Coordinates of C-alpha atoms (C1' of nucleotides) in Angstrom, one line a residue:
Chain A
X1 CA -18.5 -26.0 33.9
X2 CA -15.5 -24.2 32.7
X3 CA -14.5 -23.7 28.8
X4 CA -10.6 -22.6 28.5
X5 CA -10.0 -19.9 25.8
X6 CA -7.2 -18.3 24.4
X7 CA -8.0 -14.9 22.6
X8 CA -4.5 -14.6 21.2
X9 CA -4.9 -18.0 19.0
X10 CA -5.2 -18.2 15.8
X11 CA -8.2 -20.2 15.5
X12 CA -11.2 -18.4 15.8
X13 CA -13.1 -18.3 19.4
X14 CA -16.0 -20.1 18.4
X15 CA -14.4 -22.9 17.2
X16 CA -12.4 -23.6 20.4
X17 CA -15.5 -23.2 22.2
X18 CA -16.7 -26.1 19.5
X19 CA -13.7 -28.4 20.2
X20 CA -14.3 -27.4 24.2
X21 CA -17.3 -28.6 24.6
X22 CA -16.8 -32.0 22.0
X23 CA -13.8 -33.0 24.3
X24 CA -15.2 -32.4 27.7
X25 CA -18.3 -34.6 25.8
X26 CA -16.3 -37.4 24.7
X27 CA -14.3 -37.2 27.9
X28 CA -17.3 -37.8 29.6
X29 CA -16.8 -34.5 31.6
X30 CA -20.2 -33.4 30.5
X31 CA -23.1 -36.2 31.0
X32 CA -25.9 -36.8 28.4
X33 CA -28.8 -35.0 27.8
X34 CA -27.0 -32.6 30.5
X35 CA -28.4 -29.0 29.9
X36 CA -25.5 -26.5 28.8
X37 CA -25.5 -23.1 30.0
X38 CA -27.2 -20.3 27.9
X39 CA -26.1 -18.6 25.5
X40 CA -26.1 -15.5 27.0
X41 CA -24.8 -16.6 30.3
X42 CA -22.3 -18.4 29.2
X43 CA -21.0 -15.4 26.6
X44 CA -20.9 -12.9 29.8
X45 CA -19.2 -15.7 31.9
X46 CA -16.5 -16.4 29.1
X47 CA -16.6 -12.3 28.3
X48 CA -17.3 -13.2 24.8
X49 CA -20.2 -11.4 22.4
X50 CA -23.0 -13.4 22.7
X51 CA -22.9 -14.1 18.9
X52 CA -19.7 -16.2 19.3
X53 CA -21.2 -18.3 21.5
X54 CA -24.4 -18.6 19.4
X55 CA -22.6 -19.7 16.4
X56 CA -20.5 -22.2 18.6
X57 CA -23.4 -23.7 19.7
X58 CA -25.3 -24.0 16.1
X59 CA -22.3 -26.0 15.0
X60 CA -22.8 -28.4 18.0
X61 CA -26.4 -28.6 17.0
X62 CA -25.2 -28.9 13.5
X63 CA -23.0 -32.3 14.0
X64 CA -25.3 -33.9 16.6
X65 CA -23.6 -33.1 19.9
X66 CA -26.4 -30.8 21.5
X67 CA -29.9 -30.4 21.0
X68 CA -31.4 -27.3 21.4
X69 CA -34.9 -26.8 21.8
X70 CA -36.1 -23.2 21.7
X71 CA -37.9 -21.7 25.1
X72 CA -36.0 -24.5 27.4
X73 CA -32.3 -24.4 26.5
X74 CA -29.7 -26.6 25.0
X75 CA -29.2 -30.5 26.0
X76 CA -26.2 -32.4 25.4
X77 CA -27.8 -35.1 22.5
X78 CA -28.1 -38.7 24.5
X79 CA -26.1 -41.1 22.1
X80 CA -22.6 -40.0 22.3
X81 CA -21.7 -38.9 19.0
X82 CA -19.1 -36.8 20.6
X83 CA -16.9 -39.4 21.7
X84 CA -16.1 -41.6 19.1
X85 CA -16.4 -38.8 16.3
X86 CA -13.7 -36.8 18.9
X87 CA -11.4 -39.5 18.8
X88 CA -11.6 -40.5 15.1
X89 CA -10.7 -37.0 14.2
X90 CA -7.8 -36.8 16.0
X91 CA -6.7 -40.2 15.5
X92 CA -7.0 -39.4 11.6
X93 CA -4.7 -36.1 12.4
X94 CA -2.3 -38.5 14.0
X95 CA -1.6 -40.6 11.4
X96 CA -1.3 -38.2 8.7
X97 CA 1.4 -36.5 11.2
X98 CA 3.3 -39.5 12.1
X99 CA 3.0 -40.6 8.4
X100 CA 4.5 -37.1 7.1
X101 CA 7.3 -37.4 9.7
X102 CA 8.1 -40.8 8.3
X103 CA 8.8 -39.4 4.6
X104 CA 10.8 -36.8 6.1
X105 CA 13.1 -39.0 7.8
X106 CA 12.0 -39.2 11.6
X107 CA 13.0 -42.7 12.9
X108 CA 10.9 -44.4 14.4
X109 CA 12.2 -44.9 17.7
X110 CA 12.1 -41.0 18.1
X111 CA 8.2 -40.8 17.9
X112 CA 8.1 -44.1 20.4
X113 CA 10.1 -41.6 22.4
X114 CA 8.3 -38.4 21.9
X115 CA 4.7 -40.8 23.0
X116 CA 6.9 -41.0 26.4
X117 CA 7.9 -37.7 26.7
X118 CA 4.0 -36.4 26.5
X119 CA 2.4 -38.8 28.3
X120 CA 5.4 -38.0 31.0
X121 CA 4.7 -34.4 31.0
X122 CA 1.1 -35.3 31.0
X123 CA 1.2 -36.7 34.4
X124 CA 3.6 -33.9 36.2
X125 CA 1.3 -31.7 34.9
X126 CA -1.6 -33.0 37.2
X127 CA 0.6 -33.9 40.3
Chain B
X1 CA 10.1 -28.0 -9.9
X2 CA 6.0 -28.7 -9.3
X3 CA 4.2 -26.6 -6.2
X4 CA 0.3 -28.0 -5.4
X5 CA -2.0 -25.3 -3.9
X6 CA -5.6 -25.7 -3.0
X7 CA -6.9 -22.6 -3.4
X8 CA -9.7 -23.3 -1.5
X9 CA -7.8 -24.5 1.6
X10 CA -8.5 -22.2 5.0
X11 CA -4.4 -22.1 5.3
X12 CA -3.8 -19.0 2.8
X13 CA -1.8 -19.7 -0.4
X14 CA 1.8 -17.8 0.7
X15 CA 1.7 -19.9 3.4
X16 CA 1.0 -23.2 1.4
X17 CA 4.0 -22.1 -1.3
X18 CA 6.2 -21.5 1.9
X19 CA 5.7 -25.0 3.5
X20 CA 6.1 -26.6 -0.2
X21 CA 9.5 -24.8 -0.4
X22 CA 10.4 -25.8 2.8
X23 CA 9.2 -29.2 2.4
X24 CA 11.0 -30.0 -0.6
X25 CA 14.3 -28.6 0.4
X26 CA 14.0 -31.0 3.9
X27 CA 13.2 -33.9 1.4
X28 CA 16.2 -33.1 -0.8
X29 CA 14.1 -32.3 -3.9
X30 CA 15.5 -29.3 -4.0
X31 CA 19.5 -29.0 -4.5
X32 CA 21.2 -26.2 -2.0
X33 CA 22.2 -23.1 -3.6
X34 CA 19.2 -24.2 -6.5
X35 CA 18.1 -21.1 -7.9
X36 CA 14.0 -21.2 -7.6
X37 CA 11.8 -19.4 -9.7
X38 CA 11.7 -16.1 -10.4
X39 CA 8.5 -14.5 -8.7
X40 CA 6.8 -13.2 -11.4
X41 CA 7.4 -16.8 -13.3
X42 CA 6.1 -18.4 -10.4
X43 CA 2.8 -16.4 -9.6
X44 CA 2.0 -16.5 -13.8
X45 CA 2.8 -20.7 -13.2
X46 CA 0.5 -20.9 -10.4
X47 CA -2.0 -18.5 -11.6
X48 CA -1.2 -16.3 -8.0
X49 CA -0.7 -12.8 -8.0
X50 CA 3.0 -11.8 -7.6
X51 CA 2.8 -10.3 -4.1
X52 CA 1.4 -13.8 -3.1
X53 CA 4.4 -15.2 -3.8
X54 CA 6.6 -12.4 -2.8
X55 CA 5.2 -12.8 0.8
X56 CA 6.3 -16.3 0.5
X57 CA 9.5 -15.7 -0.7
X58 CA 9.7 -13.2 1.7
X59 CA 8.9 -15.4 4.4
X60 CA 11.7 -18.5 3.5
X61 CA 14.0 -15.7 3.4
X62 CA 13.5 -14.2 7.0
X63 CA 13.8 -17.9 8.2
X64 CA 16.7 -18.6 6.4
X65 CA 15.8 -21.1 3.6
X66 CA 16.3 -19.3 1.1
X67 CA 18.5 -16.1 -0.2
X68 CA 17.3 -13.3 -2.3
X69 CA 19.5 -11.5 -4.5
X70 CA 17.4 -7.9 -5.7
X71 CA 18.8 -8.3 -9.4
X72 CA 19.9 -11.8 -9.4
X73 CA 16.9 -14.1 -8.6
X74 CA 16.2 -16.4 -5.1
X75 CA 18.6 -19.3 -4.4
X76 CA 18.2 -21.8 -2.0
X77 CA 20.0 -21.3 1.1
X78 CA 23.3 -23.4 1.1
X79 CA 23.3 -24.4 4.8
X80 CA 20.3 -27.0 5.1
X81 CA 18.5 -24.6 7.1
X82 CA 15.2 -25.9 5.9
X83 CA 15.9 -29.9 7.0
X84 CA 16.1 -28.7 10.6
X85 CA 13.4 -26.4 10.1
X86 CA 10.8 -28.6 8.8
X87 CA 11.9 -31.4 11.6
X88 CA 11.3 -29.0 13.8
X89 CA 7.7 -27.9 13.1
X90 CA 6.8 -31.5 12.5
X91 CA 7.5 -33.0 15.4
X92 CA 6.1 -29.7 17.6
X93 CA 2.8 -30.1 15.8
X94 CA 3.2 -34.1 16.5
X95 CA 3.8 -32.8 20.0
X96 CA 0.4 -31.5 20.4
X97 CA -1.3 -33.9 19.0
X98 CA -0.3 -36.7 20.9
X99 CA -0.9 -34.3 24.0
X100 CA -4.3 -33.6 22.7
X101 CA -4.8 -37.7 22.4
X102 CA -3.7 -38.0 26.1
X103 CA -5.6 -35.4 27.2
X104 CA -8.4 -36.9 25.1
X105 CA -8.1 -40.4 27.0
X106 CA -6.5 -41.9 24.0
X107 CA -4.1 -44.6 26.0
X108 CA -0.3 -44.4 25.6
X109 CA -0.4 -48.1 24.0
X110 CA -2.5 -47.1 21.4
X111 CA -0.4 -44.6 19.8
X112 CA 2.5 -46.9 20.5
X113 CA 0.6 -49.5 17.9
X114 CA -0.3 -46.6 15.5
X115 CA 3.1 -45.6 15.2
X116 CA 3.7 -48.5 14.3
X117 CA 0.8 -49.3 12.0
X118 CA 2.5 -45.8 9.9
X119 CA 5.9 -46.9 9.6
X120 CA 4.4 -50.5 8.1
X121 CA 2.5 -48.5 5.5
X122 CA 5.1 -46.3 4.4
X123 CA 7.3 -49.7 4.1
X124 CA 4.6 -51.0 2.0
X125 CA 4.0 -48.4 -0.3
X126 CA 8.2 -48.7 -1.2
X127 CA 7.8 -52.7 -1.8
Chain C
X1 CA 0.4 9.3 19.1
X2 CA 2.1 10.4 16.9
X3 CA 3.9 8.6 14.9
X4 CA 6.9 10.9 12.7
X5 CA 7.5 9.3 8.4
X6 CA 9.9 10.5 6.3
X7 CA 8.3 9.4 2.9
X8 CA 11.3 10.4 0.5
X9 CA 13.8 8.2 3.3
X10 CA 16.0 5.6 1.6
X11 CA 14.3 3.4 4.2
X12 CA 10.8 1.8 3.3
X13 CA 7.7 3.3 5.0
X14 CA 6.4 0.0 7.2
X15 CA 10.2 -0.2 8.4
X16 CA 9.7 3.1 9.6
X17 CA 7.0 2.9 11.5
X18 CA 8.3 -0.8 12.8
X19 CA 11.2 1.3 14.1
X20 CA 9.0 4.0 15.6
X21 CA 6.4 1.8 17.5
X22 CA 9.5 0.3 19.1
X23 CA 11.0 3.1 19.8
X24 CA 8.9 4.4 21.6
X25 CA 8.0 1.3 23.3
X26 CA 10.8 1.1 24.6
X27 CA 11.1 4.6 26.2
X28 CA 7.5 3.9 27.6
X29 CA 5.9 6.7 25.6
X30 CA 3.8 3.8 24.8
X31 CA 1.7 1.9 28.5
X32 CA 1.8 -2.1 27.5
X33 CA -1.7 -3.4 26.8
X34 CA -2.0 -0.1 25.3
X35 CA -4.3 -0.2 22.4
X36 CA -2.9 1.3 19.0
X37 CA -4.7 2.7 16.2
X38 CA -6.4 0.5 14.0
X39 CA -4.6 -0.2 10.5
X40 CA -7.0 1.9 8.6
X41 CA -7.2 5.0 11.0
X42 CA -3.4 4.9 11.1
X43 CA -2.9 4.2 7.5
X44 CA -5.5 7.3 6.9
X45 CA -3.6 9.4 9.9
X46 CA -0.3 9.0 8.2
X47 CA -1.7 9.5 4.6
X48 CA -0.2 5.9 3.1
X49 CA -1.7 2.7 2.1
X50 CA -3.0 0.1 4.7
X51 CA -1.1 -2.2 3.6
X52 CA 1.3 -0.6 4.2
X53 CA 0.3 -0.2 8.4
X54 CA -0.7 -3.5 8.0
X55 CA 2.9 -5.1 7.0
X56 CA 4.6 -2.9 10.2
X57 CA 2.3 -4.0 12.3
X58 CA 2.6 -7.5 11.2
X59 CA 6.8 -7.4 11.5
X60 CA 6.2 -6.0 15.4
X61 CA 3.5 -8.7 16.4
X62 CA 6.1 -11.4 14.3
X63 CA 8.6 -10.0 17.1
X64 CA 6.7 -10.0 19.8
X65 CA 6.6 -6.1 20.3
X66 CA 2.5 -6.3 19.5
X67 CA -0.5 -8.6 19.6
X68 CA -2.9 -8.3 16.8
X69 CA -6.6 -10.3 17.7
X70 CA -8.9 -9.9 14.5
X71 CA -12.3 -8.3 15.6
X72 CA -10.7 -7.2 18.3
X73 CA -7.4 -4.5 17.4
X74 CA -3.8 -4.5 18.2
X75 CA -2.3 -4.0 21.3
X76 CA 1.0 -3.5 22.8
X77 CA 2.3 -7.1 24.0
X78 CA 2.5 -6.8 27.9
X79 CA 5.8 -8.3 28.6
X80 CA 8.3 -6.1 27.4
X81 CA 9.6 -7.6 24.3
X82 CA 10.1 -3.8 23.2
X83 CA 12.5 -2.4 25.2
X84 CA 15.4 -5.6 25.2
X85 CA 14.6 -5.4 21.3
X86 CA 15.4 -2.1 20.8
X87 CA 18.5 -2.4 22.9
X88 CA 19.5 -5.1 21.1
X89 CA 19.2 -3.6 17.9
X90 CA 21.0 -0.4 19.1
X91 CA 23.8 -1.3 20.5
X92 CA 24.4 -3.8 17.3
X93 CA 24.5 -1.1 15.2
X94 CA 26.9 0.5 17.5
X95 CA 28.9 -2.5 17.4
X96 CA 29.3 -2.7 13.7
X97 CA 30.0 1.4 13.4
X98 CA 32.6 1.3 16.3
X99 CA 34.4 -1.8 14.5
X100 CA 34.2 -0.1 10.7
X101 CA 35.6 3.2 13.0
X102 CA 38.8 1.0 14.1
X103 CA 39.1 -0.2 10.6
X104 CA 39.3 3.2 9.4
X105 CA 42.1 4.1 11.8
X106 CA 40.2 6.2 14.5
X107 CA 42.5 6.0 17.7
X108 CA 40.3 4.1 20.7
X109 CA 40.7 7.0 22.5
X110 CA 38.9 9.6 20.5
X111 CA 36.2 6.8 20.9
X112 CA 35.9 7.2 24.4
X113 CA 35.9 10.9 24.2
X114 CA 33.4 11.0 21.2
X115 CA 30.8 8.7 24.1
X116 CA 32.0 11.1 26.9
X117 CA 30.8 14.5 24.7
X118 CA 27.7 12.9 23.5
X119 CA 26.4 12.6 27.3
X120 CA 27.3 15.5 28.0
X121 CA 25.8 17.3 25.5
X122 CA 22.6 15.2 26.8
X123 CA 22.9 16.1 30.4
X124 CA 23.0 19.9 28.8
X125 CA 19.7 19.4 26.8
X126 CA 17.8 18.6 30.4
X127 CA 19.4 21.5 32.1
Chain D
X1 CA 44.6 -4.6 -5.0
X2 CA 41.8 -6.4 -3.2
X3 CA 38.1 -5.0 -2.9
X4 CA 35.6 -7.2 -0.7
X5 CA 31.8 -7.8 -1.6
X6 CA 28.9 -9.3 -0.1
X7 CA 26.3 -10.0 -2.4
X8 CA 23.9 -11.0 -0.1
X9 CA 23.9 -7.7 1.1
X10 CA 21.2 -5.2 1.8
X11 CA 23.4 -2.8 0.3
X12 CA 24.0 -2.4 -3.0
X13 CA 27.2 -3.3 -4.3
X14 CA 28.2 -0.4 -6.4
X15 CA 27.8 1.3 -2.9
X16 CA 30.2 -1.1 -1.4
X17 CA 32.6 -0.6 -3.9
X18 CA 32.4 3.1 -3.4
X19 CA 33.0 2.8 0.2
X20 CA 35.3 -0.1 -0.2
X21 CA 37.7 2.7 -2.4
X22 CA 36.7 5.5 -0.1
X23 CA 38.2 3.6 2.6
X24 CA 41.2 2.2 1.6
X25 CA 42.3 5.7 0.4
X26 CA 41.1 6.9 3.8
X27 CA 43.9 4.7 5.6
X28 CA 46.3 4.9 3.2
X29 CA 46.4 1.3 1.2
X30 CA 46.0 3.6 -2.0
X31 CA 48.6 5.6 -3.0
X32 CA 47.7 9.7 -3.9
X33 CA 47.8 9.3 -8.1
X34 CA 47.6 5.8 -8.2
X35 CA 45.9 4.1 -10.9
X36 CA 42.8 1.8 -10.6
X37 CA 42.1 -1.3 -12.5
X38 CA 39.7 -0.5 -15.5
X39 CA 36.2 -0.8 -15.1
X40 CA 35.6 -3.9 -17.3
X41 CA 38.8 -5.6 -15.2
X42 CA 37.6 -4.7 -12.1
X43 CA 34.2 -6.0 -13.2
X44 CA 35.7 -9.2 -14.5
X45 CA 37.4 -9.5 -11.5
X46 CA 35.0 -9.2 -9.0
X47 CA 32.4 -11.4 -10.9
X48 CA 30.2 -8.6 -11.2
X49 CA 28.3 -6.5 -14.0
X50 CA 30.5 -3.8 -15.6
X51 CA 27.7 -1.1 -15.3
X52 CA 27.8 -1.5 -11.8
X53 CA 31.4 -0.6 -11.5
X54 CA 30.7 1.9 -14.1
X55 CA 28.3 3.6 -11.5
X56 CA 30.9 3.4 -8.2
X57 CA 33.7 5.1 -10.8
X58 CA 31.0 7.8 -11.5
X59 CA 30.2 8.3 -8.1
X60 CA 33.5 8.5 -7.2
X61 CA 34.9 11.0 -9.4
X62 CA 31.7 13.1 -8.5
X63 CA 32.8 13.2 -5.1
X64 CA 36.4 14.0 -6.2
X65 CA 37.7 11.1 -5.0
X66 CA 38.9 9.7 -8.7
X67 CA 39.9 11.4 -11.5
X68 CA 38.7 9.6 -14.6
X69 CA 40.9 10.4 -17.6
X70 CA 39.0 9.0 -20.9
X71 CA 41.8 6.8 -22.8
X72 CA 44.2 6.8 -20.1
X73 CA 41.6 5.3 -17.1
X74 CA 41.1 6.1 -13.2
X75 CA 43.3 7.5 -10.8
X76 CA 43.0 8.7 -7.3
X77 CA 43.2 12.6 -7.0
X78 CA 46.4 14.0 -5.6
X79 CA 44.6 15.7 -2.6
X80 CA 43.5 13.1 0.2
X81 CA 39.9 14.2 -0.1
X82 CA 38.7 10.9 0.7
X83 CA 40.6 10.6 4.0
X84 CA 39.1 13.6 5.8
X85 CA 36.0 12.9 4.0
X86 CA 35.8 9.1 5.5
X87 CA 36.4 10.1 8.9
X88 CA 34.0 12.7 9.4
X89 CA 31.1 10.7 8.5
X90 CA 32.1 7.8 10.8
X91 CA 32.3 10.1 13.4
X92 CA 29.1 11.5 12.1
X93 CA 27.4 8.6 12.0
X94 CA 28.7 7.1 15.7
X95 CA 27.7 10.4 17.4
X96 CA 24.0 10.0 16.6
X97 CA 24.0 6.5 17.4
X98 CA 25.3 7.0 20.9
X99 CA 22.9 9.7 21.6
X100 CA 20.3 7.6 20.6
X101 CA 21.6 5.2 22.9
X102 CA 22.0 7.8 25.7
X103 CA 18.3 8.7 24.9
X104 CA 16.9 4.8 25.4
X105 CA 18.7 4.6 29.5
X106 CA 21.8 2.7 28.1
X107 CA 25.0 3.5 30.1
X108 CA 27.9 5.5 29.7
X109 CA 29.9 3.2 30.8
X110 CA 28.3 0.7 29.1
X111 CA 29.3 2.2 25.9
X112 CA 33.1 2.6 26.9
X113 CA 33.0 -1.4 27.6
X114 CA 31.6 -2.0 23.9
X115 CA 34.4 0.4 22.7
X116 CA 37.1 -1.5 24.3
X117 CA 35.6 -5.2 23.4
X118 CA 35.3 -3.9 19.8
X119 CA 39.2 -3.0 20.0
X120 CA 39.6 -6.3 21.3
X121 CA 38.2 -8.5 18.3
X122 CA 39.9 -6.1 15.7
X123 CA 43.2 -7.3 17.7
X124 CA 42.2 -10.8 18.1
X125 CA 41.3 -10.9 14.1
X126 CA 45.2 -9.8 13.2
X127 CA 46.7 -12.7 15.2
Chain E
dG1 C1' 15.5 -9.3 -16.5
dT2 C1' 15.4 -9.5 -11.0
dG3 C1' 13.4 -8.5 -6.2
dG4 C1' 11.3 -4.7 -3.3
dT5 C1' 7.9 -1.2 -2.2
dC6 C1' 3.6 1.0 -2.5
dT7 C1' -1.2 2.1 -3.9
dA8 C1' -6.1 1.2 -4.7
dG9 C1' -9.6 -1.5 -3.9
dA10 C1' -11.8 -5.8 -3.1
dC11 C1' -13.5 -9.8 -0.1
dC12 C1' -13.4 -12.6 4.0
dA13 C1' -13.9 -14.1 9.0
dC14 C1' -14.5 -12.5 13.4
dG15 C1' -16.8 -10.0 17.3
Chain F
dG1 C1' -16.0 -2.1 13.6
dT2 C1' -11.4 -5.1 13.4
dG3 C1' -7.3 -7.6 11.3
dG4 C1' -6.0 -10.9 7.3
dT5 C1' -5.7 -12.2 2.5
dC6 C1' -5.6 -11.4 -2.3
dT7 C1' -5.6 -9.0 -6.8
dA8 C1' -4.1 -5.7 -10.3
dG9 C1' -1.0 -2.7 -11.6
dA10 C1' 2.4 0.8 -10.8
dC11 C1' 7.3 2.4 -9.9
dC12 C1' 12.0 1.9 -8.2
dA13 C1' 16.9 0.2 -7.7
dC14 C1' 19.8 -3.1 -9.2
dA15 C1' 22.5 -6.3 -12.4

DNA sequence: GTGGTCTAGACCACG
DNA sequence: GTGGTCTAGACCACA
């Protein structure tokens, strides 16, 4: 189970952690009711203070993606409110995007393009 | 010449002034060479401290939008710096997104349609 | 570290400092990854303002000379952004003072002789 | 008689002025005794606020560059102070540059290249 | 009047 | 503890 962080972003560590574990979730990377690591093992494997990883995981619990349940550990929740809530967010981002590029004069063949180009990229990346 | 800020918003206010400026230059509703604002003006308009808006200012100047003049006031710069500027950061943040999508399973086709579905909005909304 | 301010210089405090960290970046006085003193201590070493720190050591991680993490400190970037920036900037300056020089009338050749005294007055120093 | 300004300078522009007269007596485009335009013609002329050409005048006659004669207007003084003047800080200026250079690992020879290259644009500009 | 710099001191998110 | 943002208010050089 591996959770990629960048300490140089911007965005605070345990919300990348958040996103991490809602897209491996909705990706069906992780299975339900699957038991996630603890929160101090997975802080010392991530070398992260144990409190980041805490409040990471009280968000999760927070918007229904885990469960945890003191003395046995945390379970991913069984209905998979990850997925569709994961891709309705960043469908939602899209548009507004795509809709923002539109009033600034991006035609429209250029976005049909720049869907290519990442997908394209996508795919060399995992050759 | 109108700037909305959400004071409230997690982006900080010098950077929402600095996308507004930029914004409305790329969108041509600002003329090159347009004087803005004098700082002091602006922060008393917006109810913003001065050096709030001096960062801003500060900010459009070091990426070439705008020109400040120690005496004078700050003046649009004349070359459209700003329309490639904002095209730019648009379509990198578009970029992402659509990465994240396909890294999210979203399928190529999809965002195909919702580009789409945008461009039919926006022509709505000007009917 | 040491860091040397002229407070009654024509040039502003946080540019300074900018020029310094670079400096001595670039002449490896400073390891990369090195950690540098945190705004406050510096800004209480040096007897000025944080904010003042603060605004340097945002222009150097804005250039890629530093990284800041919040939490965390600020630490000299790795790659070394430092010593091709300082080259840069030195040998533009030279540039500009060597062109205003030929204005003026100064003979190429007194040029070449001013360069050829100034090493050897260096090679002297190390004797 | 033809005095060049940037406005968009980081320099101020009665200092431009100052060095723009400095200069042009310094290579001779001023004649010993000549008279200057008046202070409101010059300021007329350039575009620019009289008090600031007020303040180069002053500046100049305090470095004995001008002679200011109260109903009668500016002249330069008979002696070339400004030409010996004008060269020695160039040279001034250049000779810590290079050793600054020398101190940061750039080349000698390096620096005799830029020398030439600068020669060669100042030729190229006069075709 | 303008922009630019600096200080003093506050609050926040993060680790 | 760290860096980041913001305020209030001061002083300066410049036009």
């Amino acid at each position: 189970m591996v959770f990629i962080l960048d300490q140089k972003s911007r965005y605070p560590i345990y919300e990348q952690l958040y996103q991490s574990v809602t897209r491996m979730a909705a990706l069906g990377a992780l299975e339900p009711e699957e038991q996630l690591p603890s929160v101090r093992a997975l802080a010392q494997d991530l070398g992260v203070n144990p409190n980041t990883v805490q409040k990471a995981y009280q968000m999760l619990e927070h918007d229904g993606v885990i469960v945890s349940i003191p003395g046995k550990g945390s379970f991913l929740s069984k209905e998979g409110n990850a997925g569709s809530l994961w891709r309705t967010q960043i469908l939602h981002k899209l548009h507004d995007d795509i809709s923002e590029a539109a009033d600034s004069g991006v035609e429209k063949s250029e976005l049909h393009t720049l869907v290519d180009v990442c997908y394209e990229e996508r795919g060399q990346k995992h050759d």
